[in-house]
């Protein structure tokens, strides 16, 4: 009997559009001979299942089920692909834990830590992971232009501490840009990071682990055509994504080993992706950890799966079956 899989997408942030695209990607990747697939859209209190005929029906939050005509369908597994709250910050994971429904990604604590970029990076710094100099602002707090220049320097990045897809991110080059960039970042989140610019090569590396094996993908080199890896670069093709990255075998192994170590330190589950900047002297600097990475057909993880010579359907099956 085939298991019923919910591909959970949507969310309550600007990333909802990206999430819905990831859901379509995952729907295409999972083996339909083995599983019954349904996309579940969540936006606020609207939880709806897309039926094959195009109609949408509400989800019963009491047991995470829905009615397909006269038949009650209960989900056996949730593949969470919400980028942002409530799927990337641990809230939805807590719900599924209470419902006793297994899901694709890490648990409440790891999700909450990694969703807050400042907290995650400071936590990993305690384990010897290199990060950029940064400071954190919570809503209502302020910092002067002179303090930013003195403590962080220019250029710098000002960005939301929560969220992704480069929404609300500004590369700041002059004093005059600092306060408008802070206002812009606060438009996306309650916390804002002011982070030192690191000049180097940007890499990203995916990884997943099951009870039987560890799989670390070939890193991707990210060469943006823009000032930085912004939304247009990510989703409108203004970037060169080179997999495997044009780096030495030794550096590749170091990136993969660090990615695996970060996975274990945080207690991750499912597929993660870790972003780095390689600065002078081949120093590895952490940018951020993504525990629900984008999964459109052109996203980094599917690229890396192909470069590793693996079948994305087998990877998806690994993720699902590892939870049973």
Short mmCIF file of C-alpha atoms in Angstrom, two decimals:
data_model
loop_
_atom_site.label_atom_id
_atom_site.label_comp_id
_atom_site.label_asym_id
_atom_site.label_seq_id
_atom_site.Cartn_x
_atom_site.Cartn_y
_atom_site.Cartn_z
CA UNK A 1 0.00 0.00 0.00
CA UNK A 2 1.46 3.35 -1.05
CA UNK A 3 2.19 5.98 1.58
CA UNK A 4 0.49 9.37 1.34
CA UNK A 5 3.06 12.15 1.09
CA UNK A 6 2.27 15.83 1.73
CA UNK A 7 4.59 18.29 -0.02
CA UNK A 8 4.09 21.25 2.29
CA UNK A 9 4.64 24.65 0.64
CA UNK A 10 3.68 28.29 0.97
CA UNK A 11 4.37 30.13 4.21
CA UNK A 12 3.99 33.62 5.58
CA UNK A 13 6.98 35.47 4.13
CA UNK A 14 8.12 36.94 0.80
CA UNK A 15 9.56 33.54 -0.05
CA UNK A 16 6.12 31.99 -0.66
CA UNK A 17 6.63 32.20 -4.44
CA UNK A 18 9.95 30.35 -4.21
CA UNK A 19 8.40 27.74 -1.92
CA UNK A 20 5.58 26.97 -4.36
CA UNK A 21 8.15 26.52 -7.13
CA UNK A 22 10.15 24.16 -4.92
CA UNK A 23 6.99 22.14 -4.30
CA UNK A 24 6.57 21.60 -8.05
CA UNK A 25 10.19 20.49 -8.25
CA UNK A 26 9.82 18.00 -5.41
CA UNK A 27 6.56 16.72 -6.90
CA UNK A 28 8.49 15.93 -10.09
CA UNK A 29 11.37 14.28 -8.19
CA UNK A 30 9.49 11.82 -5.93
CA UNK A 31 8.71 8.36 -7.29
CA UNK A 32 4.96 8.27 -7.98
CA UNK A 33 5.08 4.48 -8.35
CA UNK A 34 5.92 4.29 -4.63
CA UNK A 35 3.96 7.19 -3.14
CA UNK A 36 0.70 9.12 -3.43
CA UNK A 37 1.71 12.79 -3.66
CA UNK A 38 -0.28 15.86 -2.72
CA UNK A 39 0.83 19.48 -2.51
CA UNK A 40 -0.40 21.20 0.64
CA UNK A 41 -0.45 25.01 0.52
CA UNK A 42 -0.17 26.89 3.80
CA UNK A 43 -0.65 30.63 4.12
CA UNK A 44 -1.73 31.90 7.50
CA UNK A 45 -4.74 29.89 8.63
CA UNK A 46 -5.39 28.66 5.07
CA UNK A 47 -4.20 25.05 4.79
CA UNK A 48 -5.38 23.47 1.54
CA UNK A 49 -4.63 20.36 -0.48
CA UNK A 50 -4.36 20.54 -4.25
CA UNK A 51 -6.40 17.70 -5.77
CA UNK A 52 -5.53 16.14 -9.13
CA UNK A 53 -8.61 17.77 -10.71
CA UNK A 54 -7.32 21.24 -9.77
CA UNK A 55 -9.72 21.79 -6.89
CA UNK A 56 -8.50 22.60 -3.39
CA UNK A 57 -9.91 21.23 -0.14
CA UNK A 58 -9.12 22.24 3.46
CA UNK A 59 -6.76 20.31 5.72
CA UNK A 60 -8.13 19.12 9.05
CA UNK A 61 -5.49 20.38 11.46
CA UNK A 62 -6.68 17.99 14.17
CA UNK A 63 -4.99 15.06 12.46
CA UNK A 64 -3.46 16.54 9.27
CA UNK A 65 -5.94 14.84 6.94
CA UNK A 66 -8.37 15.87 4.20
CA UNK A 67 -11.50 14.61 2.50
CA UNK A 68 -11.18 13.44 -1.10
CA UNK A 69 -14.87 13.13 -1.92
CA UNK A 70 -16.16 10.68 0.66
CA UNK A 71 -12.72 9.25 1.40
CA UNK A 72 -10.67 10.52 4.34
CA UNK A 73 -6.96 10.69 3.47
CA UNK A 74 -4.46 10.80 6.33
CA UNK A 75 -0.87 11.78 5.54
CA UNK A 76 1.96 9.41 6.45
CA UNK A 77 4.81 11.85 5.81
CA UNK A 78 5.39 15.57 5.23
CA UNK A 79 8.07 16.91 2.90
CA UNK A 80 8.48 20.47 4.18
CA UNK A 81 9.55 22.96 1.53
CA UNK A 82 8.39 26.21 3.12
CA UNK A 83 11.25 28.72 2.94
CA UNK A 84 10.59 30.93 5.94
CA UNK A 85 8.04 30.74 8.72
CA UNK A 86 6.35 28.45 9.70
CA UNK A 87 8.23 25.69 7.89
CA UNK A 88 11.88 26.68 8.29
CA UNK A 89 11.86 28.00 11.85
CA UNK A 90 10.67 24.94 13.79
CA UNK A 91 6.99 25.83 14.23
CA UNK A 92 5.64 23.34 11.74
CA UNK A 93 8.10 20.71 12.94
CA UNK A 94 6.62 21.06 16.44
CA UNK A 95 3.13 20.53 15.03
CA UNK A 96 4.17 17.39 13.16
CA UNK A 97 5.96 16.08 16.26
CA UNK A 98 2.72 16.40 18.21
CA UNK A 99 0.80 14.72 15.38
CA UNK A 100 3.39 11.89 15.34
CA UNK A 101 3.90 12.47 11.61
CA UNK A 102 7.46 12.08 10.29
CA UNK A 103 8.86 14.86 8.12
CA UNK A 104 11.75 15.51 5.78
CA UNK A 105 13.95 18.00 7.59
CA UNK A 106 15.56 18.70 10.96
CA UNK A 107 13.65 19.04 14.22
CA UNK A 108 12.45 22.05 16.18
CA UNK A 109 15.72 23.11 17.81
CA UNK A 110 17.96 22.80 14.75
CA UNK A 111 15.35 24.55 12.59
CA UNK A 112 14.99 27.43 15.06
CA UNK A 113 18.75 27.89 15.37
CA UNK A 114 19.50 27.78 11.64
CA UNK A 115 16.59 30.04 10.73
CA UNK A 116 18.19 32.84 12.75
CA UNK A 117 21.39 33.49 10.82
CA UNK A 118 23.09 35.48 13.59
CA UNK A 119 22.33 32.88 16.27
CA UNK A 120 23.41 29.99 14.04
CA UNK A 121 26.70 31.58 13.02
CA UNK A 122 27.58 32.60 16.59
CA UNK A 123 26.74 29.07 17.77
CA UNK A 124 28.95 27.47 15.14
CA UNK A 125 31.72 29.98 15.87
CA UNK A 126 32.02 28.34 19.31
CA UNK A 127 32.94 25.10 17.48
CA UNK A 128 35.75 26.81 15.55
CA UNK A 129 33.83 27.67 12.37
CA UNK A 130 35.04 30.93 10.80
CA UNK A 131 32.41 33.65 10.31
CA UNK A 132 32.37 37.33 9.31
CA UNK A 133 32.36 40.11 11.91
CA UNK A 134 28.77 41.19 12.50
CA UNK A 135 26.36 42.94 14.81
CA UNK A 136 22.67 42.34 15.48
CA UNK A 137 19.84 44.86 15.69
CA UNK A 138 16.41 44.02 17.05
CA UNK A 139 13.41 46.16 16.15
CA UNK A 140 13.56 49.38 18.13
CA UNK A 141 17.35 49.31 18.36
CA UNK A 142 19.58 51.52 16.26
CA UNK A 143 23.21 51.95 15.32
CA UNK A 144 24.98 55.05 14.05
CA UNK A 145 26.73 55.24 10.72
CA UNK A 146 30.05 55.83 12.50
CA UNK A 147 29.58 52.73 14.68
CA UNK A 148 28.97 50.58 11.60
CA UNK A 149 32.10 51.94 9.89
CA UNK A 150 34.20 51.50 13.05
CA UNK A 151 33.00 48.02 14.09
CA UNK A 152 32.21 46.39 10.75
CA UNK A 153 33.74 48.56 8.01
CA UNK A 154 32.66 49.28 4.44
CA UNK A 155 31.57 47.72 2.23
CA UNK A 156 29.26 45.58 4.35
CA UNK A 157 26.02 43.65 4.01
CA UNK A 158 22.86 44.64 5.85
CA UNK A 159 20.24 41.91 5.79
CA UNK A 160 17.40 40.28 7.71
CA UNK A 161 18.60 37.79 10.31
CA UNK A 162 15.60 35.63 9.36
CA UNK A 163 14.46 34.44 5.95
CA UNK A 164 16.28 33.92 2.69
CA UNK A 165 16.21 34.29 -1.10
CA UNK A 166 18.08 37.60 -0.60
CA UNK A 167 14.90 39.53 0.20
CA UNK A 168 15.79 42.74 2.05
CA UNK A 169 19.56 42.39 1.53
CA UNK A 170 21.72 45.41 0.61
CA UNK A 171 25.42 45.63 -0.15
CA UNK A 172 26.34 48.93 1.48
CA UNK A 173 29.29 50.91 0.13
CA UNK A 174 28.82 54.37 1.65
CA UNK A 175 27.69 55.83 4.97
CA UNK A 176 24.64 57.33 3.30
CA UNK A 177 23.34 53.86 2.39
CA UNK A 178 23.46 52.43 5.93
CA UNK A 179 20.19 53.67 7.45
CA UNK A 180 18.03 53.08 4.33
CA UNK A 181 19.45 49.53 4.16
CA UNK A 182 18.53 48.93 7.82
CA UNK A 183 14.98 50.14 7.16
CA UNK A 184 14.73 47.85 4.12
CA UNK A 185 15.95 44.82 6.10
CA UNK A 186 13.49 45.52 8.93
CA UNK A 187 10.77 45.33 6.29
CA UNK A 188 11.44 41.58 6.11
CA UNK A 189 12.20 40.58 9.71
CA UNK A 190 12.29 41.66 13.34
CA UNK A 191 16.08 41.27 13.50
CA UNK A 192 18.75 42.70 11.20
CA UNK A 193 22.41 41.77 10.75
CA UNK A 194 25.16 44.19 9.78
CA UNK A 195 27.91 41.92 8.45
CA UNK A 196 31.43 42.56 7.17
CA UNK A 197 32.06 42.03 3.47
CA UNK A 198 34.34 39.09 2.67
CA UNK A 199 36.13 39.13 -0.68
CA UNK A 200 36.49 35.65 -2.12
CA UNK A 201 34.90 32.75 -3.95
CA UNK A 202 31.36 31.78 -3.00
CA UNK A 203 30.62 28.07 -2.70
CA UNK A 204 27.64 26.04 -1.58
CA UNK A 205 27.62 22.36 -0.61
CA UNK A 206 24.71 20.00 0.04
CA UNK A 207 24.59 16.98 2.31
CA UNK A 208 22.21 14.41 3.74
CA UNK A 209 22.54 11.44 6.06
CA UNK A 210 20.47 8.34 6.71
CA UNK A 211 20.79 5.50 9.19
CA UNK A 212 23.03 3.70 6.70
CA UNK A 213 25.05 6.35 4.89
CA UNK A 214 26.39 9.86 4.56
CA UNK A 215 26.07 11.60 1.19
CA UNK A 216 27.97 14.86 0.62
CA UNK A 217 27.47 16.41 -2.80
CA UNK A 218 30.09 18.13 -4.97
CA UNK A 219 30.26 21.85 -4.08
CA UNK A 220 28.91 24.47 -6.48
CA UNK A 221 30.83 27.65 -7.31
CA UNK A 222 28.58 30.71 -7.47
CA UNK A 223 29.68 33.51 -9.81
CA UNK A 224 27.06 36.27 -9.79
CA UNK A 225 26.77 38.85 -12.56
CA UNK A 226 25.48 41.35 -9.98
CA UNK A 227 26.94 43.05 -6.91
CA UNK A 228 26.15 39.93 -4.88
CA UNK A 229 24.06 36.78 -5.08
CA UNK A 230 20.73 38.63 -4.98
CA UNK A 231 17.20 37.57 -5.96
CA UNK A 232 17.73 38.24 -9.68
CA UNK A 233 20.95 36.24 -9.64
CA UNK A 234 19.24 33.35 -7.82
CA UNK A 235 16.04 33.14 -9.80
CA UNK A 236 16.44 35.14 -13.01
CA UNK A 237 19.61 33.57 -14.35
CA UNK A 238 22.02 36.41 -13.60
CA UNK A 239 24.65 34.02 -12.28
CA UNK A 240 26.98 31.22 -13.32
CA UNK A 241 26.58 28.11 -11.17
CA UNK A 242 29.48 25.75 -11.72
CA UNK A 243 29.19 22.20 -10.39
CA UNK A 244 31.64 20.78 -9.41
CA UNK A 245 33.34 23.99 -8.28
CA UNK A 246 36.64 24.96 -9.89
CA UNK A 247 38.71 24.27 -6.78
CA UNK A 248 41.36 21.74 -5.84
CA UNK A 249 40.50 18.22 -4.68
CA UNK A 250 41.98 19.06 -1.29
CA UNK A 251 39.78 22.16 -0.85
CA UNK A 252 36.75 20.21 -2.07
CA UNK A 253 37.34 17.62 0.66
CA UNK A 254 37.72 20.34 3.30
CA UNK A 255 34.43 21.95 2.24
CA UNK A 256 32.68 18.58 2.30
CA UNK A 257 34.16 17.62 5.69
CA UNK A 258 33.09 20.94 7.23
CA UNK A 259 29.60 20.58 5.75
CA UNK A 260 29.31 17.10 7.29
CA UNK A 261 30.59 18.37 10.65
CA UNK A 262 28.10 21.27 10.67
CA UNK A 263 25.31 18.78 9.90
CA UNK A 264 26.26 16.78 13.00
CA UNK A 265 26.90 19.76 15.30
CA UNK A 266 23.43 21.13 14.60
CA UNK A 267 21.74 17.72 14.68
CA UNK A 268 20.32 18.10 11.20
CA UNK A 269 18.13 15.69 9.27
CA UNK A 270 17.18 15.44 5.62
CA UNK A 271 18.99 17.56 3.03
CA UNK A 272 20.84 20.70 4.08
CA UNK A 273 22.96 23.16 2.12
CA UNK A 274 25.80 25.21 3.58
CA UNK A 275 27.04 28.41 1.94
CA UNK A 276 30.64 29.60 2.22
CA UNK A 277 33.06 32.30 1.12
CA UNK A 278 36.62 31.11 0.44
CA UNK A 279 38.96 34.00 1.21
CA UNK A 280 42.73 34.44 0.69
CA UNK A 281 44.78 31.48 1.85
CA UNK A 282 41.88 29.09 1.14
CA UNK A 283 40.17 30.02 4.41
CA UNK A 284 36.63 28.65 4.73
CA UNK A 285 34.14 31.19 6.06
CA UNK A 286 30.54 30.24 6.81
CA UNK A 287 27.79 32.37 5.31
CA UNK A 288 24.70 30.43 6.38
CA UNK A 289 23.08 27.03 6.79
CA UNK A 290 19.89 26.16 4.87
CA UNK A 291 17.85 23.29 6.32
CA UNK A 292 15.04 23.53 3.74
CA UNK A 293 17.03 24.44 0.61
CA UNK A 294 15.36 25.37 -2.65
CA UNK A 295 14.33 22.37 -4.74
CA UNK A 296 13.27 23.76 -8.10
CA UNK A 297 14.65 21.85 -11.08
CA UNK A 298 17.44 24.44 -11.41
CA UNK A 299 18.26 24.78 -7.69
CA UNK A 300 21.68 23.92 -6.30
CA UNK A 301 20.76 20.58 -4.73
CA UNK A 302 19.35 18.96 -7.91
CA UNK A 303 22.45 20.24 -9.77
CA UNK A 304 24.73 18.67 -7.17
CA UNK A 305 22.79 15.41 -7.19
CA UNK A 306 23.31 15.18 -10.95
CA UNK A 307 27.01 16.05 -10.64
CA UNK A 308 27.40 13.26 -8.07
CA UNK A 309 25.97 10.80 -10.60
CA UNK A 310 22.92 10.11 -8.44
CA UNK A 311 19.23 9.88 -9.31
CA UNK A 312 17.13 12.52 -7.55
CA UNK A 313 14.29 9.97 -7.17
CA UNK A 314 16.59 7.71 -5.17
CA UNK A 315 17.65 10.64 -2.98
CA UNK A 316 14.01 11.53 -2.29
CA UNK A 317 13.26 7.90 -1.42
CA UNK A 318 16.23 7.90 0.97
CA UNK A 319 14.89 11.01 2.73
CA UNK A 320 11.39 9.56 3.10
CA UNK A 321 12.24 5.98 4.04
CA UNK A 322 14.86 7.06 6.59
CA UNK A 323 12.02 8.34 8.80
CA UNK A 324 10.26 4.96 9.05
#
